[in-house]
């Protein structure tokens, strides 16, 4: 099976439509495409987030994502997948991460996208620093993200 | 051996990377954290809660008891918050 | 909470990027957008599917989707959702259905999109007729789709 | 009362909709299937496996024992295959 894998760590924004098209154009063996876009949220309930700055570990970030992409391909019958993760400064409303999965059937596409997102949250070497009215601060890792990732090892 | 620091570990130590030459008695990642901690205040601050610190050897996640012999690049960082 | 719901049953194609933008443009309270695109697959093995023709029950199709959209809004903290289902003739590689869900957090967006797709498959009054080298035939309902929908009532 | 047929139910009966006036003894959806079946070959063919047939009253799914009194529009169709 021809399952193209695209992984990019980049500062610039991405175009979800272009990535879907790149994965599915000219193919008639794909029945389901799932996309997940992670977006920088703005202030809520008092705290003012003006921006997020994403730091990453070049080299290792790509390697970790590749490892999980390969695992996704081994676990689900995918026709292709794309993972794009930005680094640098992003402001509310802007894209942070994109996962696209393509399969014959919807269940595989949904599960693989969730699997990849859960691992990106807990295992890919990226760190978010938020900057707001009260200054800068590193975002803390969330227990529920660890829990979400753990379900795939059951 | 090259050591890299990320996020608040980098900020606390005040540098992104350096080359170190620990003695042979420093066998594991945990040993290395102890050795670095003893180097000064900035290191002690960065590693004040060693259980929180994550490590990678040659760009792959490792546990604190991982042996560092033969490593080209060791990295220390807080829990990841990407995605 | 302002959670816009868009439901369209239409013959013409849709533009996934435009629908994502329509849901999230100008908003900074959305952290996660999930899209599902269902695409007409081409021949596989020996059978040659030249096209699918989708019949629907006008009025009831909208009502059923609206009912499940409202249920999704009640079950998950969504910032908005869009469901578009085409009718008429589609050829391999062309879009059939689109679900877009937006939420603060990824889990809600993923689950709501899966919920909506499972119900579209088993409860929205649409019927697929496939046309191939051996003539026309109605696609049969699949037990695994019933099973997928049943998990939401547990 | 208006009756609508979809997909292969429509094809077998040979029409998409019609207006009918069943007697009062036809109380439920199931009764109506029986009454329609007796109308002729095309109906008998469409309803030959009544358990497969789905029904809707006024555009909402109903079970075979649903009472049809007061219905403006009843529809019969095979299991749905959308999405």
Coordinates of N, CA and C in Angstrom, one line a residue, chain A residues 55-60 64 85 96-97 121-129 138-141 146, chain B residues 4-8 10-11 54-56 58-61 73-75 77-83:
Chain A
X55 N 8.9 26.6 21.6 CA 10.3 26.1 21.5 C 10.3 24.7 21.1
X56 N 11.2 24.2 20.3 CA 11.3 22.8 20.1 C 12.7 22.3 20.0
X57 N 12.9 21.0 19.9 CA 14.2 20.4 19.9 C 14.4 19.9 18.5
X58 N 15.1 20.7 17.7 CA 15.2 20.4 16.2 C 15.9 19.0 16.1
X59 N 15.5 18.2 15.2 CA 16.0 16.9 15.0 C 15.2 15.9 15.8
X60 N 15.2 16.1 17.1 CA 14.4 15.1 17.9 C 12.9 15.3 17.6
X64 N 10.8 12.0 16.7 CA 9.7 11.5 17.6 C 8.4 11.4 16.8
X85 N 3.9 20.8 12.6 CA 3.9 21.5 13.9 C 4.7 22.8 13.8
X96 N -1.4 26.1 15.3 CA -0.2 25.6 16.0 C 0.2 24.3 15.3
X97 N -0.8 23.4 15.2 CA -0.5 22.0 14.7 C -1.6 21.5 13.8
X121 N 1.1 15.8 22.1 CA 1.0 16.5 23.4 C 1.9 16.1 24.4
X122 N 2.3 14.8 24.5 CA 3.0 14.3 25.6 C 4.4 13.9 25.3
X123 N 4.7 13.7 24.0 CA 6.0 13.1 23.7 C 6.9 13.8 22.7
X124 N 6.3 14.7 21.9 CA 7.1 15.5 20.9 C 7.7 16.6 21.7
X125 N 9.0 16.8 21.5 CA 9.7 17.8 22.3 C 9.5 19.3 21.8
X126 N 8.3 19.8 22.3 CA 7.9 21.1 22.1 C 7.5 21.7 23.4
X127 N 7.7 23.0 23.6 CA 7.4 23.6 24.9 C 6.7 25.0 24.6
X128 N 5.6 25.2 25.3 CA 4.9 26.5 25.0 C 5.2 27.5 26.2
X129 N 5.5 28.7 25.8 CA 5.6 29.7 26.7 C 4.6 30.8 26.4
X138 N 5.9 29.5 31.4 CA 5.9 28.3 30.7 C 4.6 27.5 31.0
X139 N 3.9 27.0 29.9 CA 2.7 26.2 30.1 C 3.1 24.9 30.8
X140 N 2.3 24.5 31.8 CA 2.6 23.3 32.5 C 1.9 22.1 31.8
X141 N 2.6 21.0 31.8 CA 2.0 19.7 31.2 C 0.8 19.3 32.0
X146 N -1.5 13.2 29.6 CA -0.8 11.9 29.9 C -1.8 10.7 29.9
Chain B
X4 N 22.3 19.6 25.9 CA 21.4 20.7 25.5 C 20.3 20.9 26.5
X5 N 19.9 22.1 26.7 CA 18.8 22.4 27.6 C 17.7 23.1 26.9
X6 N 16.5 22.8 27.3 CA 15.3 23.5 26.6 C 14.4 24.1 27.6
X7 N 13.6 25.0 27.1 CA 12.5 25.7 27.9 C 13.0 26.2 29.2
X8 N 12.3 26.0 30.4 CA 12.8 26.7 31.6 C 14.1 26.1 32.1
X10 N 16.7 25.5 30.2 CA 17.6 26.4 29.5 C 17.7 27.8 30.1
X11 N 16.5 28.3 30.4 CA 16.4 29.7 31.0 C 17.1 29.7 32.3
X54 N 12.9 15.8 32.2 CA 12.9 14.7 31.2 C 14.3 14.8 30.5
X55 N 14.7 13.6 30.0 CA 16.0 13.5 29.4 C 15.9 12.8 28.1
X56 N 16.8 13.1 27.2 CA 17.0 12.4 25.9 C 18.4 12.1 25.6
X58 N 20.9 11.2 22.5 CA 20.9 11.1 21.1 C 19.5 11.2 20.5
X59 N 18.7 12.2 21.0 CA 17.4 12.5 20.5 C 16.3 11.5 20.6
X60 N 16.5 10.6 21.7 CA 15.5 9.7 22.0 C 15.2 9.8 23.5
X61 N 13.9 9.7 23.9 CA 13.6 9.8 25.3 C 14.3 8.7 26.1
X73 N 25.0 13.2 22.5 CA 24.2 14.4 22.8 C 23.2 14.0 23.9
X74 N 23.2 14.7 25.0 CA 22.2 14.5 26.0 C 21.4 15.8 26.2
X75 N 20.1 15.6 26.3 CA 19.3 16.8 26.5 C 18.4 16.7 27.7
X77 N 15.1 18.7 29.7 CA 14.0 19.6 29.5 C 12.8 19.3 30.4
X78 N 11.8 20.2 30.5 CA 10.6 20.0 31.3 C 9.7 19.0 30.5
X79 N 8.6 18.6 31.1 CA 7.6 17.8 30.4 C 7.1 18.6 29.2
X80 N 6.9 17.9 28.1 CA 6.6 18.5 26.8 C 5.2 19.1 26.9
X81 N 5.0 20.2 26.2 CA 3.6 20.8 26.1 C 3.3 21.3 24.7
X82 N 3.7 20.4 23.7 CA 3.4 20.7 22.3 C 2.0 20.4 22.0
X83 N 1.7 20.4 20.7 CA 0.4 19.9 20.1 C -0.6 21.0 20.2

